[in-house]
GROMACS .gro file of C-alpha atoms in nm:
model
  245
    1ALA     CA    1   5.402   2.782  -2.775
    2ASP     CA    2   5.305   2.652  -2.432
    3VAL     CA    3   5.653   2.571  -2.297
    4ASN     CA    4   5.812   2.828  -2.068
    5TYR     CA    5   6.066   3.039  -2.260
    6ASP     CA    6   6.363   2.968  -2.029
    7VAL     CA    7   6.293   2.592  -2.042
    8ALA     CA    8   6.270   2.602  -2.424
    9LYS     CA    9   6.590   2.810  -2.453
   10LEU     CA   10   6.795   2.573  -2.235
   11PHE     CA   11   6.655   2.276  -2.426
   12CYS     CA   12   6.751   2.428  -2.763
   13ASP     CA   13   7.099   2.512  -2.634
   14ARG     CA   14   7.158   2.149  -2.533
   15VAL     CA   15   7.031   2.019  -2.869
   16THR     CA   16   7.242   2.275  -3.059
   17GLU     CA   17   7.555   2.177  -2.867
   18GLN     CA   18   7.516   1.814  -2.971
   19ALA     CA   19   7.395   1.888  -3.324
   20PHE     CA   20   7.712   2.080  -3.409
   21GLY     CA   21   7.925   1.775  -3.333
   22GLU     CA   22   8.133   1.611  -3.606
   23ARG     CA   23   7.927   1.291  -3.573
   24VAL     CA   24   7.615   1.466  -3.704
   25LEU     CA   25   7.795   1.651  -3.986
   26LYS     CA   26   7.945   1.326  -4.119
   27ALA     CA   27   7.625   1.124  -4.079
   28MET     CA   28   7.452   0.977  -4.383
   29ARG     CA   29   7.121   1.127  -4.267
   30PRO     CA   30   7.197   1.428  -4.043
   31GLY     CA   31   6.825   1.514  -4.022
   32GLU     CA   32   6.742   1.180  -3.862
   33MET     CA   33   7.031   1.219  -3.618
   34ILE     CA   34   6.899   1.560  -3.508
   35VAL     CA   35   6.553   1.410  -3.457
   36GLY     CA   36   6.723   1.143  -3.245
   37ILE     CA   37   6.907   1.407  -3.040
   38VAL     CA   38   6.584   1.602  -2.980
   39TYR     CA   39   6.406   1.283  -2.875
   40GLN     CA   40   6.682   1.186  -2.631
   41GLU     CA   41   6.688   1.534  -2.478
   42LEU     CA   42   6.311   1.515  -2.427
   43VAL     CA   43   6.358   1.178  -2.253
   44ASN     CA   44   6.634   1.325  -2.034
   45LEU     CA   45   6.423   1.628  -1.946
   46MET     CA   46   6.131   1.409  -1.837
   47GLY     CA   47   6.349   1.194  -1.611
   48GLY     CA   48   6.542   0.967  -1.846
   49GLY     CA   49   6.620   0.631  -1.693
   50GLU     CA   50   6.491   0.719  -1.346
   51GLU     CA   51   6.289   0.451  -1.172
   52PRO     CA   52   5.923   0.557  -1.184
   53ARG     CA   53   5.803   0.668  -0.839
   54THR     CA   54   5.478   0.547  -0.695
   55ILE     CA   55   5.270   0.613  -0.383
   56GLU     CA   56   5.452   0.425  -0.108
   57LEU     CA   57   5.229   0.330   0.183
   58ARG     CA   58   5.379   0.341   0.533
   59ARG     CA   59   5.358   0.030   0.746
   60GLY     CA   60   5.183   0.070   1.079
   61GLU     CA   61   5.077   0.432   1.021
   62THR     CA   62   4.839   0.635   0.807
   63THR     CA   63   5.003   0.759   0.487
   64VAL     CA   64   4.902   1.123   0.439
   65LEU     CA   65   4.883   1.265   0.085
   66MET     CA   66   4.826   1.639   0.053
   67MET     CA   67   4.680   1.753  -0.280
   68CYS     CA   68   4.731   2.114  -0.381
   69GLY     CA   69   4.705   2.329  -0.692
   70LEU     CA   70   4.532   2.613  -0.872
   71GLN     CA   71   4.155   2.656  -0.891
   72GLY     CA   72   4.000   2.456  -1.171
   73SER     CA   73   4.284   2.207  -1.206
   74GLY     CA   74   4.056   1.910  -1.134
   75LYS     CA   75   4.191   1.846  -0.787
   76THR     CA   76   3.875   1.713  -0.620
   77THR     CA   77   3.806   1.468  -0.903
   78THR     CA   78   4.173   1.362  -0.897
   79CYS     CA   79   4.146   1.290  -0.523
   80GLY     CA   80   3.864   1.049  -0.606
   81LYS     CA   81   4.060   0.889  -0.891
   82LEU     CA   82   4.362   0.836  -0.667
   83ALA     CA   83   4.149   0.693  -0.385
   84LYS     CA   84   3.983   0.451  -0.628
   85MET     CA   85   4.322   0.339  -0.765
   86LEU     CA   86   4.469   0.286  -0.417
   87LYS     CA   87   4.158   0.099  -0.302
   88ALA     CA   88   4.187  -0.134  -0.602
   89GLU     CA   89   4.548  -0.203  -0.496
   90GLY     CA   90   4.433  -0.313  -0.150
   91ALA     CA   91   4.464   0.010   0.049
   92LYS     CA   92   4.191   0.154   0.271
   93PRO     CA   93   4.175   0.527   0.186
   94MET     CA   94   3.981   0.812   0.341
   95LEU     CA   95   3.914   1.146   0.172
   96VAL     CA   96   3.923   1.471   0.371
   97ALA     CA   97   3.713   1.767   0.252
   98ALA     CA   98   3.955   2.047   0.343
   99ASP     CA   99   3.836   2.281   0.065
  100LEU     CA  100   3.620   2.527   0.259
  101GLN     CA  101   3.657   2.799  -0.006
  102ARG     CA  102   3.464   2.670  -0.306
  103PRO     CA  103   3.086   2.635  -0.275
  104ALA     CA  104   2.976   2.271  -0.308
  105ALA     CA  105   3.334   2.136  -0.292
  106ILE     CA  106   3.248   1.932   0.019
  107GLU     CA  107   2.932   1.797  -0.142
  108GLN     CA  108   3.123   1.708  -0.460
  109LEU     CA  109   3.377   1.507  -0.262
  110LYS     CA  110   3.099   1.328  -0.071
  111VAL     CA  111   2.931   1.229  -0.399
  112ILE     CA  112   3.264   1.099  -0.533
  113GLY     CA  113   3.325   0.909  -0.209
  114GLU     CA  114   2.987   0.738  -0.241
  115GLN     CA  115   3.054   0.644  -0.604
  116ILE     CA  116   3.382   0.470  -0.520
  117GLY     CA  117   3.289   0.339  -0.175
  118VAL     CA  118   3.545   0.545   0.017
  119PRO     CA  119   3.463   0.733   0.342
  120VAL     CA  120   3.480   1.114   0.338
  121TYR     CA  121   3.556   1.323   0.647
  122ALA     CA  122   3.395   1.667   0.645
  123GLU     CA  123   3.295   1.940   0.890
  124ASP     CA  124   3.066   2.243   0.880
  125PRO     CA  125   3.269   2.509   0.689
  126GLY     CA  126   3.117   2.787   0.900
  127LYS     CA  127   3.241   2.634   1.226
  128SER     CA  128   3.585   2.502   1.133
  129ASN     CA  129   3.904   2.579   0.941
  130PRO     CA  130   4.103   2.368   0.691
  131VAL     CA  131   4.388   2.293   0.934
  132GLN     CA  132   4.152   2.163   1.201
  133VAL     CA  133   3.956   1.960   0.946
  134CYS     CA  134   4.278   1.785   0.837
  135VAL     CA  135   4.390   1.718   1.196
  136ASN     CA  136   4.049   1.575   1.290
  137GLY     CA  137   4.040   1.380   0.964
  138ARG     CA  138   4.360   1.200   1.057
  139LYS     CA  139   4.217   1.108   1.399
  140LYS     CA  140   3.907   0.970   1.230
  141ALA     CA  141   4.119   0.770   0.982
  142ASN     CA  142   4.314   0.618   1.270
  143THR     CA  143   3.999   0.514   1.459
  144GLU     CA  144   3.842   0.364   1.144
  145GLY     CA  145   4.156   0.175   1.041
  146CYS     CA  146   4.214   0.367   0.717
  147ASN     CA  147   4.578   0.353   0.609
  148VAL     CA  148   4.571   0.635   0.348
  149LEU     CA  149   4.446   0.989   0.407
  150ILE     CA  150   4.398   1.211   0.099
  151LEU     CA  151   4.362   1.581   0.181
  152ASP     CA  152   4.157   1.776  -0.074
  153THR     CA  153   4.278   2.130  -0.004
  154ALA     CA  154   4.128   2.440  -0.164
  155GLY     CA  155   4.247   2.553  -0.504
  156ARG     CA  156   4.451   2.869  -0.467
  157LEU     CA  157   4.649   3.116  -0.673
  158HIS     CA  158   5.021   3.104  -0.596
  159VAL     CA  159   5.017   3.483  -0.552
  160ASP     CA  160   4.756   3.463  -0.272
  161ASP     CA  161   4.986   3.479   0.029
  162ASP     CA  162   4.717   3.412   0.293
  163LEU     CA  163   4.598   3.092   0.122
  164MET     CA  164   4.956   2.976   0.059
  165ARG     CA  165   5.032   3.031   0.428
  166GLU     CA  166   4.727   2.820   0.514
  167LEU     CA  167   4.871   2.540   0.301
  168GLU     CA  168   5.202   2.568   0.489
  169GLN     CA  169   5.013   2.539   0.819
  170ILE     CA  170   4.848   2.216   0.703
  171ASP     CA  171   5.191   2.094   0.591
  172ASN     CA  172   5.347   2.176   0.930
  173GLN     CA  173   5.061   2.028   1.135
  174LEU     CA  174   5.003   1.708   0.940
  175MET     CA  175   5.357   1.657   0.802
  176PRO     CA  176   5.220   1.471   0.497
  177HIS     CA  177   5.431   1.193   0.350
  178MET     CA  178   5.375   1.335   0.003
  179ALA     CA  179   5.272   1.679  -0.123
  180LEU     CA  180   5.131   1.642  -0.474
  181LEU     CA  181   5.069   1.931  -0.714
  182VAL     CA  182   4.764   1.886  -0.934
  183CYS     CA  183   4.825   2.083  -1.253
  184ALA     CA  184   4.608   2.109  -1.566
  185ALA     CA  185   4.787   2.030  -1.893
  186MET     CA  186   4.637   2.342  -2.051
  187THR     CA  187   4.805   2.570  -1.795
  188GLY     CA  188   5.074   2.641  -2.056
  189GLN     CA  189   5.317   2.925  -1.989
  190ASP     CA  190   5.193   2.992  -1.635
  191ALA     CA  191   5.263   2.632  -1.530
  192VAL     CA  192   5.620   2.729  -1.439
  193ASN     CA  193   5.526   3.021  -1.214
  194SER     CA  194   5.265   2.826  -1.019
  195ALA     CA  195   5.469   2.504  -0.995
  196LYS     CA  196   5.778   2.692  -0.874
  197ALA     CA  197   5.576   2.884  -0.614
  198PHE     CA  198   5.413   2.569  -0.473
  199ASN     CA  199   5.749   2.387  -0.475
  200ASP     CA  200   5.924   2.673  -0.292
  201ARG     CA  201   5.659   2.675  -0.018
  202LEU     CA  202   5.600   2.301   0.020
  203GLU     CA  203   5.883   2.099  -0.139
  204LEU     CA  204   5.665   1.894  -0.371
  205ASP     CA  205   5.707   1.518  -0.401
  206GLY     CA  206   5.529   1.477  -0.732
  207VAL     CA  207   5.291   1.618  -0.989
  208ILE     CA  208   4.962   1.488  -1.126
  209LEU     CA  209   4.897   1.635  -1.472
  210THR     CA  210   4.523   1.654  -1.538
  211LYS     CA  211   4.315   1.716  -1.852
  212LEU     CA  212   4.588   1.574  -2.075
  213ASP     CA  213   4.316   1.437  -2.304
  214GLY     CA  214   4.222   1.797  -2.392
  215ASP     CA  215   4.576   1.912  -2.477
  216ALA     CA  216   4.756   1.831  -2.802
  217ARG     CA  217   5.108   1.935  -2.701
  218GLY     CA  218   5.179   1.866  -2.336
  219GLY     CA  219   5.409   2.167  -2.293
  220ALA     CA  220   5.311   2.203  -1.928
  221ALA     CA  221   5.466   1.861  -1.861
  222LEU     CA  222   5.806   1.980  -1.986
  223SER     CA  223   5.784   2.309  -1.799
  224VAL     CA  224   5.672   2.166  -1.464
  225LYS     CA  225   5.922   1.879  -1.466
  226SER     CA  226   6.210   2.109  -1.562
  227VAL     CA  227   6.138   2.372  -1.297
  228THR     CA  228   6.044   2.152  -0.999
  229GLY     CA  229   6.267   1.854  -1.071
  230VAL     CA  230   5.996   1.628  -0.926
  231PRO     CA  231   5.838   1.345  -1.127
  232ILE     CA  232   5.499   1.351  -1.294
  233LEU     CA  233   5.346   1.054  -1.113
  234PHE     CA  234   5.008   1.034  -1.285
  235THR     CA  235   4.817   1.182  -1.575
  236GLY     CA  236   4.443   1.243  -1.589
  237LEU     CA  237   4.292   1.150  -1.923
  238GLY     CA  238   3.920   1.213  -1.878
  239GLU     CA  239   3.645   1.289  -1.627
  240GLN     CA  240   3.569   0.926  -1.540
  241LEU     CA  241   3.702   0.816  -1.201
  242ASP     CA  242   3.915   0.543  -1.358
  243ALA     CA  243   4.080   0.781  -1.610
  244LEU     CA  244   4.411   0.803  -1.425
  245GLN     CA  245   4.735   0.654  -1.557
   0.00000   0.00000   0.00000
């Protein structure tokens, strides 16, 4: 129900092609073999035997991670979760409050930063713009010896051309090492449209699937992975700042 139609159709075609083979027809338990084929196709769709990708920190320079996604996907909280995880692994992260659209977004990030003991760079939203905030944030990270910069950009609809262009400007100015799409597991059918739009504009490096604890099926995972071809690096499984796997 929540997998994009084209993704589901291609998946069924691949399963059907294998299920009609002589091996299945002659099997003692053809039903179990079909379950096995479906399982293997799911594994292949989600990346198969690929080596799991992680956040690779650059030596001698600040690693810049740009977080993007739709409104309400849990992006700001995910920035905090990622910063906490990287800090626990020995990194020195800094969060940048580049969401000047949503009221209280800056304050929310500051509160999260205090909770996890990570500095937050922010400016007055009435006197700055997101691109400048990100540029100045990197300068601040360099002077304070932070080796990871996490940009919390504003949530935006993929059909909002002005906001998508703003994201491209941040991408061009900062040249982030990784552009990560934060996508809610309950996005369902629309996951494909938004993921494809963000990928076309930014060339995503990975996806973080949030709110997976509130979704019984995980169809967005199949849709997003199939359309973008980029790995799902992390999943959010709760509101707590350590609920990231």
